[in-house]
JSON list of C-alpha atoms in Angstrom, two decimals:
[
{"chain": "V", "resi": 1, "resn": "MET", "atom": "CA", "xyz": [-19.21, 31.52, 182.73]},
{"chain": "V", "resi": 2, "resn": "ILE", "atom": "CA", "xyz": [-16.01, 30.46, 180.96]},
{"chain": "V", "resi": 3, "resn": "ASP", "atom": "CA", "xyz": [-14.70, 33.18, 178.64]},
{"chain": "V", "resi": 4, "resn": "LYS", "atom": "CA", "xyz": [-14.65, 31.86, 175.05]},
{"chain": "V", "resi": 5, "resn": "GLN", "atom": "CA", "xyz": [-11.93, 34.32, 174.08]},
{"chain": "V", "resi": 6, "resn": "LYS", "atom": "CA", "xyz": [-9.68, 32.99, 176.85]},
{"chain": "V", "resi": 7, "resn": "VAL", "atom": "CA", "xyz": [-10.20, 29.40, 175.66]},
{"chain": "V", "resi": 8, "resn": "ASN", "atom": "CA", "xyz": [-9.56, 30.49, 172.07]},
{"chain": "V", "resi": 9, "resn": "GLU", "atom": "CA", "xyz": [-6.28, 32.12, 173.11]},
{"chain": "V", "resi": 10, "resn": "LEU", "atom": "CA", "xyz": [-5.23, 28.93, 174.93]},
{"chain": "V", "resi": 11, "resn": "VAL", "atom": "CA", "xyz": [-6.02, 26.80, 171.88]},
{"chain": "V", "resi": 12, "resn": "GLU", "atom": "CA", "xyz": [-4.13, 29.18, 169.57]},
{"chain": "V", "resi": 13, "resn": "GLN", "atom": "CA", "xyz": [-1.17, 29.13, 171.98]},
{"chain": "V", "resi": 14, "resn": "TRP", "atom": "CA", "xyz": [-1.09, 25.30, 171.87]},
{"chain": "V", "resi": 15, "resn": "LEU", "atom": "CA", "xyz": [-1.49, 25.27, 168.08]},
{"chain": "V", "resi": 16, "resn": "ASP", "atom": "CA", "xyz": [1.38, 27.73, 167.54]},
{"chain": "V", "resi": 17, "resn": "GLY", "atom": "CA", "xyz": [4.13, 26.00, 165.56]},
{"chain": "V", "resi": 18, "resn": "LYS", "atom": "CA", "xyz": [2.02, 22.93, 164.82]},
{"chain": "V", "resi": 19, "resn": "ASP", "atom": "CA", "xyz": [0.33, 21.95, 161.55]},
{"chain": "V", "resi": 20, "resn": "TYR", "atom": "CA", "xyz": [-3.00, 21.61, 163.35]},
{"chain": "V", "resi": 21, "resn": "PHE", "atom": "CA", "xyz": [-5.64, 24.32, 163.01]},
{"chain": "V", "resi": 22, "resn": "LEU", "atom": "CA", "xyz": [-8.84, 25.21, 164.83]},
{"chain": "V", "resi": 23, "resn": "THR", "atom": "CA", "xyz": [-12.09, 24.45, 163.01]},
{"chain": "V", "resi": 24, "resn": "ASP", "atom": "CA", "xyz": [-14.64, 25.13, 165.74]},
{"chain": "V", "resi": 25, "resn": "LEU", "atom": "CA", "xyz": [-14.86, 26.31, 169.33]},
{"chain": "V", "resi": 26, "resn": "THR", "atom": "CA", "xyz": [-18.04, 26.57, 171.36]},
{"chain": "V", "resi": 27, "resn": "VAL", "atom": "CA", "xyz": [-18.68, 27.46, 174.98]},
{"chain": "V", "resi": 28, "resn": "THR", "atom": "CA", "xyz": [-22.27, 27.00, 176.14]},
{"chain": "V", "resi": 29, "resn": "PRO", "atom": "CA", "xyz": [-23.89, 29.03, 178.94]},
{"chain": "V", "resi": 30, "resn": "ASP", "atom": "CA", "xyz": [-23.52, 26.00, 181.25]},
{"chain": "V", "resi": 31, "resn": "ASP", "atom": "CA", "xyz": [-19.74, 25.89, 180.56]},
{"chain": "V", "resi": 32, "resn": "CYS", "atom": "CA", "xyz": [-19.55, 22.97, 178.14]},
{"chain": "V", "resi": 33, "resn": "ILE", "atom": "CA", "xyz": [-16.44, 23.64, 176.05]},
{"chain": "V", "resi": 34, "resn": "THR", "atom": "CA", "xyz": [-16.08, 21.90, 172.69]},
{"chain": "V", "resi": 35, "resn": "VAL", "atom": "CA", "xyz": [-12.89, 22.29, 170.67]},
{"chain": "V", "resi": 36, "resn": "GLU", "atom": "CA", "xyz": [-12.47, 20.83, 167.17]},
{"chain": "V", "resi": 37, "resn": "ILE", "atom": "CA", "xyz": [-9.10, 20.74, 165.44]},
{"chain": "V", "resi": 38, "resn": "ASP", "atom": "CA", "xyz": [-7.96, 19.42, 162.09]},
{"chain": "V", "resi": 39, "resn": "HIS", "atom": "CA", "xyz": [-4.78, 18.56, 160.23]},
{"chain": "V", "resi": 40, "resn": "ALA", "atom": "CA", "xyz": [-4.07, 17.80, 156.57]},
{"chain": "V", "resi": 41, "resn": "ASP", "atom": "CA", "xyz": [-3.07, 14.23, 157.48]},
{"chain": "V", "resi": 42, "resn": "GLY", "atom": "CA", "xyz": [-5.76, 13.63, 160.11]},
{"chain": "V", "resi": 43, "resn": "VAL", "atom": "CA", "xyz": [-5.93, 14.15, 163.85]},
{"chain": "V", "resi": 44, "resn": "TRP", "atom": "CA", "xyz": [-4.23, 11.86, 166.36]},
{"chain": "V", "resi": 45, "resn": "ILE", "atom": "CA", "xyz": [-5.95, 11.08, 169.67]},
{"chain": "V", "resi": 46, "resn": "ASP", "atom": "CA", "xyz": [-2.70, 11.76, 171.55]},
{"chain": "V", "resi": 47, "resn": "ASP", "atom": "CA", "xyz": [-2.70, 15.32, 170.26]},
{"chain": "V", "resi": 48, "resn": "CYS", "atom": "CA", "xyz": [-6.33, 15.81, 171.35]},
{"chain": "V", "resi": 49, "resn": "VAL", "atom": "CA", "xyz": [-5.33, 14.58, 174.81]},
{"chain": "V", "resi": 50, "resn": "GLN", "atom": "CA", "xyz": [-2.36, 16.97, 174.92]},
{"chain": "V", "resi": 51, "resn": "LEU", "atom": "CA", "xyz": [-4.55, 19.92, 173.91]},
{"chain": "V", "resi": 52, "resn": "SER", "atom": "CA", "xyz": [-7.19, 18.94, 176.47]},
{"chain": "V", "resi": 53, "resn": "ARG", "atom": "CA", "xyz": [-4.57, 18.77, 179.24]},
{"chain": "V", "resi": 54, "resn": "PHE", "atom": "CA", "xyz": [-3.08, 22.08, 178.13]},
{"chain": "V", "resi": 55, "resn": "ILE", "atom": "CA", "xyz": [-6.47, 23.79, 178.41]},
{"chain": "V", "resi": 56, "resn": "GLU", "atom": "CA", "xyz": [-7.20, 22.14, 181.77]},
{"chain": "V", "resi": 57, "resn": "ASP", "atom": "CA", "xyz": [-3.81, 23.25, 183.11]},
{"chain": "V", "resi": 58, "resn": "HIS", "atom": "CA", "xyz": [-4.70, 26.87, 182.32]},
{"chain": "V", "resi": 59, "resn": "LEU", "atom": "CA", "xyz": [-8.29, 26.95, 183.57]},
{"chain": "V", "resi": 60, "resn": "ASN", "atom": "CA", "xyz": [-9.15, 26.90, 187.27]},
{"chain": "V", "resi": 61, "resn": "ARG", "atom": "CA", "xyz": [-11.81, 24.33, 188.20]},
{"chain": "V", "resi": 62, "resn": "ASP", "atom": "CA", "xyz": [-12.04, 25.90, 191.66]},
{"chain": "V", "resi": 63, "resn": "GLU", "atom": "CA", "xyz": [-13.35, 29.12, 190.09]},
{"chain": "V", "resi": 64, "resn": "GLU", "atom": "CA", "xyz": [-15.73, 27.54, 187.57]},
{"chain": "V", "resi": 65, "resn": "ASP", "atom": "CA", "xyz": [-16.73, 23.96, 186.91]},
{"chain": "V", "resi": 66, "resn": "TYR", "atom": "CA", "xyz": [-16.72, 23.08, 183.22]},
{"chain": "V", "resi": 67, "resn": "GLU", "atom": "CA", "xyz": [-16.96, 20.16, 180.82]},
{"chain": "V", "resi": 68, "resn": "LEU", "atom": "CA", "xyz": [-14.28, 19.92, 178.13]},
{"chain": "V", "resi": 69, "resn": "GLU", "atom": "CA", "xyz": [-14.36, 17.94, 174.89]},
{"chain": "V", "resi": 70, "resn": "VAL", "atom": "CA", "xyz": [-11.50, 18.08, 172.40]},
{"chain": "V", "resi": 71, "resn": "GLY", "atom": "CA", "xyz": [-11.73, 16.19, 169.13]},
{"chain": "V", "resi": 72, "resn": "SER", "atom": "CA", "xyz": [-11.22, 16.20, 165.40]},
{"chain": "V", "resi": 73, "resn": "ALA", "atom": "CA", "xyz": [-13.41, 18.01, 162.91]},
{"chain": "V", "resi": 74, "resn": "GLY", "atom": "CA", "xyz": [-14.75, 14.64, 161.77]},
{"chain": "V", "resi": 75, "resn": "LEU", "atom": "CA", "xyz": [-14.27, 12.91, 158.45]},
{"chain": "V", "resi": 76, "resn": "GLY", "atom": "CA", "xyz": [-17.29, 13.45, 156.24]},
{"chain": "V", "resi": 77, "resn": "GLN", "atom": "CA", "xyz": [-18.51, 16.44, 158.25]},
{"chain": "V", "resi": 78, "resn": "PRO", "atom": "CA", "xyz": [-19.07, 19.77, 156.48]},
{"chain": "V", "resi": 79, "resn": "PHE", "atom": "CA", "xyz": [-16.03, 22.01, 156.11]},
{"chain": "V", "resi": 80, "resn": "LYS", "atom": "CA", "xyz": [-16.06, 24.88, 158.57]},
{"chain": "V", "resi": 81, "resn": "VAL", "atom": "CA", "xyz": [-12.94, 26.85, 157.66]},
{"chain": "V", "resi": 82, "resn": "LEU", "atom": "CA", "xyz": [-11.12, 27.73, 154.43]},
{"chain": "V", "resi": 83, "resn": "ARG", "atom": "CA", "xyz": [-8.09, 25.62, 155.32]},
{"chain": "V", "resi": 84, "resn": "GLN", "atom": "CA", "xyz": [-10.26, 22.46, 155.32]},
{"chain": "V", "resi": 85, "resn": "TRP", "atom": "CA", "xyz": [-11.33, 23.27, 151.76]},
{"chain": "V", "resi": 86, "resn": "GLN", "atom": "CA", "xyz": [-7.69, 23.83, 150.77]},
{"chain": "V", "resi": 87, "resn": "ASN", "atom": "CA", "xyz": [-6.60, 20.51, 152.33]},
{"chain": "V", "resi": 88, "resn": "HIS", "atom": "CA", "xyz": [-9.08, 18.64, 150.11]},
{"chain": "V", "resi": 89, "resn": "VAL", "atom": "CA", "xyz": [-7.98, 20.00, 146.72]},
{"chain": "V", "resi": 90, "resn": "GLY", "atom": "CA", "xyz": [-7.64, 17.03, 144.37]},
{"chain": "V", "resi": 91, "resn": "LYS", "atom": "CA", "xyz": [-10.10, 14.92, 146.36]},
{"chain": "V", "resi": 92, "resn": "ASP", "atom": "CA", "xyz": [-13.74, 13.95, 145.83]},
{"chain": "V", "resi": 93, "resn": "VAL", "atom": "CA", "xyz": [-16.14, 16.33, 147.52]},
{"chain": "V", "resi": 94, "resn": "GLU", "atom": "CA", "xyz": [-19.83, 17.12, 147.62]},
{"chain": "V", "resi": 95, "resn": "ILE", "atom": "CA", "xyz": [-21.01, 20.71, 147.55]},
{"chain": "V", "resi": 96, "resn": "LEU", "atom": "CA", "xyz": [-24.49, 21.83, 148.53]},
{"chain": "V", "resi": 97, "resn": "THR", "atom": "CA", "xyz": [-25.40, 25.17, 146.99]},
{"chain": "V", "resi": 98, "resn": "VAL", "atom": "CA", "xyz": [-27.65, 27.75, 148.61]},
{"chain": "V", "resi": 99, "resn": "ASP", "atom": "CA", "xyz": [-30.28, 27.01, 145.96]},
{"chain": "V", "resi": 100, "resn": "GLY", "atom": "CA", "xyz": [-30.33, 23.31, 146.97]},
{"chain": "V", "resi": 101, "resn": "ARG", "atom": "CA", "xyz": [-28.23, 21.69, 144.22]},
{"chain": "V", "resi": 102, "resn": "LYS", "atom": "CA", "xyz": [-25.83, 18.88, 145.16]},
{"chain": "V", "resi": 103, "resn": "LEU", "atom": "CA", "xyz": [-22.67, 18.80, 143.10]},
{"chain": "V", "resi": 104, "resn": "LYS", "atom": "CA", "xyz": [-20.15, 15.96, 143.31]},
{"chain": "V", "resi": 105, "resn": "GLY", "atom": "CA", "xyz": [-16.71, 16.00, 141.80]},
{"chain": "V", "resi": 106, "resn": "VAL", "atom": "CA", "xyz": [-13.03, 16.62, 142.35]},
{"chain": "V", "resi": 107, "resn": "LEU", "atom": "CA", "xyz": [-12.12, 19.85, 144.11]},
{"chain": "V", "resi": 108, "resn": "LYS", "atom": "CA", "xyz": [-9.83, 21.62, 141.64]},
{"chain": "V", "resi": 109, "resn": "GLU", "atom": "CA", "xyz": [-9.14, 24.99, 143.24]},
{"chain": "V", "resi": 110, "resn": "VAL", "atom": "CA", "xyz": [-10.04, 26.92, 146.37]},
{"chain": "V", "resi": 111, "resn": "LEU", "atom": "CA", "xyz": [-9.72, 30.68, 146.71]},
{"chain": "V", "resi": 112, "resn": "ALA", "atom": "CA", "xyz": [-10.96, 32.89, 149.53]},
{"chain": "V", "resi": 113, "resn": "ASP", "atom": "CA", "xyz": [-14.03, 33.84, 147.51]},
{"chain": "V", "resi": 114, "resn": "SER", "atom": "CA", "xyz": [-14.63, 30.86, 145.18]},
{"chain": "V", "resi": 115, "resn": "VAL", "atom": "CA", "xyz": [-14.23, 27.12, 144.60]},
{"chain": "V", "resi": 116, "resn": "THR", "atom": "CA", "xyz": [-13.77, 25.20, 141.35]},
{"chain": "V", "resi": 117, "resn": "LEU", "atom": "CA", "xyz": [-15.12, 21.67, 141.03]},
{"chain": "V", "resi": 118, "resn": "ILE", "atom": "CA", "xyz": [-14.44, 19.18, 138.22]},
{"chain": "V", "resi": 119, "resn": "THR", "atom": "CA", "xyz": [-17.63, 17.22, 137.48]},
{"chain": "V", "resi": 120, "resn": "ARG", "atom": "CA", "xyz": [-18.52, 14.54, 134.91]},
{"chain": "V", "resi": 121, "resn": "GLN", "atom": "CA", "xyz": [-21.38, 15.75, 132.72]},
{"chain": "V", "resi": 122, "resn": "LYS", "atom": "CA", "xyz": [-23.01, 14.88, 129.44]},
{"chain": "V", "resi": 123, "resn": "VAL", "atom": "CA", "xyz": [-21.96, 17.51, 126.93]},
{"chain": "V", "resi": 124, "resn": "GLN", "atom": "CA", "xyz": [-23.22, 17.96, 123.39]},
{"chain": "V", "resi": 125, "resn": "VAL", "atom": "CA", "xyz": [-20.16, 17.84, 121.13]},
{"chain": "V", "resi": 126, "resn": "GLU", "atom": "CA", "xyz": [-20.30, 19.37, 117.68]},
{"chain": "V", "resi": 127, "resn": "GLY", "atom": "CA", "xyz": [-20.55, 16.69, 115.01]},
{"chain": "V", "resi": 128, "resn": "LYS", "atom": "CA", "xyz": [-21.93, 14.02, 117.37]},
{"chain": "V", "resi": 129, "resn": "LYS", "atom": "CA", "xyz": [-25.57, 13.06, 117.64]},
{"chain": "V", "resi": 130, "resn": "ARG", "atom": "CA", "xyz": [-25.48, 12.07, 121.28]},
{"chain": "V", "resi": 131, "resn": "PRO", "atom": "CA", "xyz": [-23.97, 13.87, 124.24]},
{"chain": "V", "resi": 132, "resn": "VAL", "atom": "CA", "xyz": [-20.69, 12.46, 125.59]},
{"chain": "V", "resi": 133, "resn": "MET", "atom": "CA", "xyz": [-19.39, 12.37, 129.17]},
{"chain": "V", "resi": 134, "resn": "GLN", "atom": "CA", "xyz": [-16.68, 14.96, 129.78]},
{"chain": "V", "resi": 135, "resn": "ASP", "atom": "CA", "xyz": [-14.99, 16.66, 132.69]},
{"chain": "V", "resi": 136, "resn": "VAL", "atom": "CA", "xyz": [-16.45, 20.12, 133.18]},
{"chain": "V", "resi": 137, "resn": "ASP", "atom": "CA", "xyz": [-15.11, 22.81, 135.52]},
{"chain": "V", "resi": 138, "resn": "ILE", "atom": "CA", "xyz": [-17.74, 24.52, 137.64]},
{"chain": "V", "resi": 139, "resn": "GLU", "atom": "CA", "xyz": [-16.64, 27.65, 139.46]},
{"chain": "V", "resi": 140, "resn": "LEU", "atom": "CA", "xyz": [-18.84, 28.76, 142.33]},
{"chain": "V", "resi": 141, "resn": "PRO", "atom": "CA", "xyz": [-18.56, 31.90, 144.40]},
{"chain": "V", "resi": 142, "resn": "MET", "atom": "CA", "xyz": [-18.35, 31.02, 148.11]},
{"chain": "V", "resi": 143, "resn": "SER", "atom": "CA", "xyz": [-21.53, 33.05, 148.59]},
{"chain": "V", "resi": 144, "resn": "ASP", "atom": "CA", "xyz": [-23.37, 30.38, 146.53]},
{"chain": "V", "resi": 145, "resn": "VAL", "atom": "CA", "xyz": [-21.96, 27.51, 148.63]},
{"chain": "V", "resi": 146, "resn": "LYS", "atom": "CA", "xyz": [-24.04, 26.39, 151.60]},
{"chain": "V", "resi": 147, "resn": "SER", "atom": "CA", "xyz": [-21.67, 23.57, 152.60]},
{"chain": "V", "resi": 148, "resn": "GLY", "atom": "CA", "xyz": [-19.01, 21.22, 151.35]},
{"chain": "V", "resi": 149, "resn": "ARG", "atom": "CA", "xyz": [-17.67, 17.94, 152.60]},
{"chain": "V", "resi": 150, "resn": "TYR", "atom": "CA", "xyz": [-15.19, 15.23, 151.73]},
{"chain": "V", "resi": 151, "resn": "LEU", "atom": "CA", "xyz": [-16.76, 12.20, 150.03]},
{"chain": "V", "resi": 152, "resn": "ILE", "atom": "CA", "xyz": [-15.60, 9.00, 151.64]},
{"chain": "V", "resi": 153, "resn": "ASP", "atom": "CA", "xyz": [-15.05, 6.15, 149.16]},
{"chain": "V", "resi": 154, "resn": "PHE", "atom": "CA", "xyz": [-15.26, 2.63, 150.57]},
{"chain": "V", "resi": 155, "resn": "LYS", "atom": "CA", "xyz": [-14.13, 0.91, 147.34]}
]
């Protein structure tokens, strides 16, 4: 079986000095290797090809046969690492909480242990009979966040 740690070291070696970062790495018992990378400005296919070739150059197919897939983390897919959250500050996101609530808004701040989301909500304002729409900051501890993803706008 292909050693996941060895593949991880190869990926980290290729990533060194680049603005790309690893979001996911899996190695199945039947030696299917899947590597997902991301970048603040998106992932280019040429870079996926370079990383794939780099890994292939350092693994010996004569010793073990394997399948290798290198790709991007995927636009609209749930965030897997903190850096993905940080790259989407100021953008529209959807957060699913562990208690099942879906929150949509602009990602305001990301810390290691919490996220802050700006949402539009009806708020009762003193002196007004009806609630008015206002931006409201919602801070959530990461332990309350089940997943988060970038909201794609086709407008």
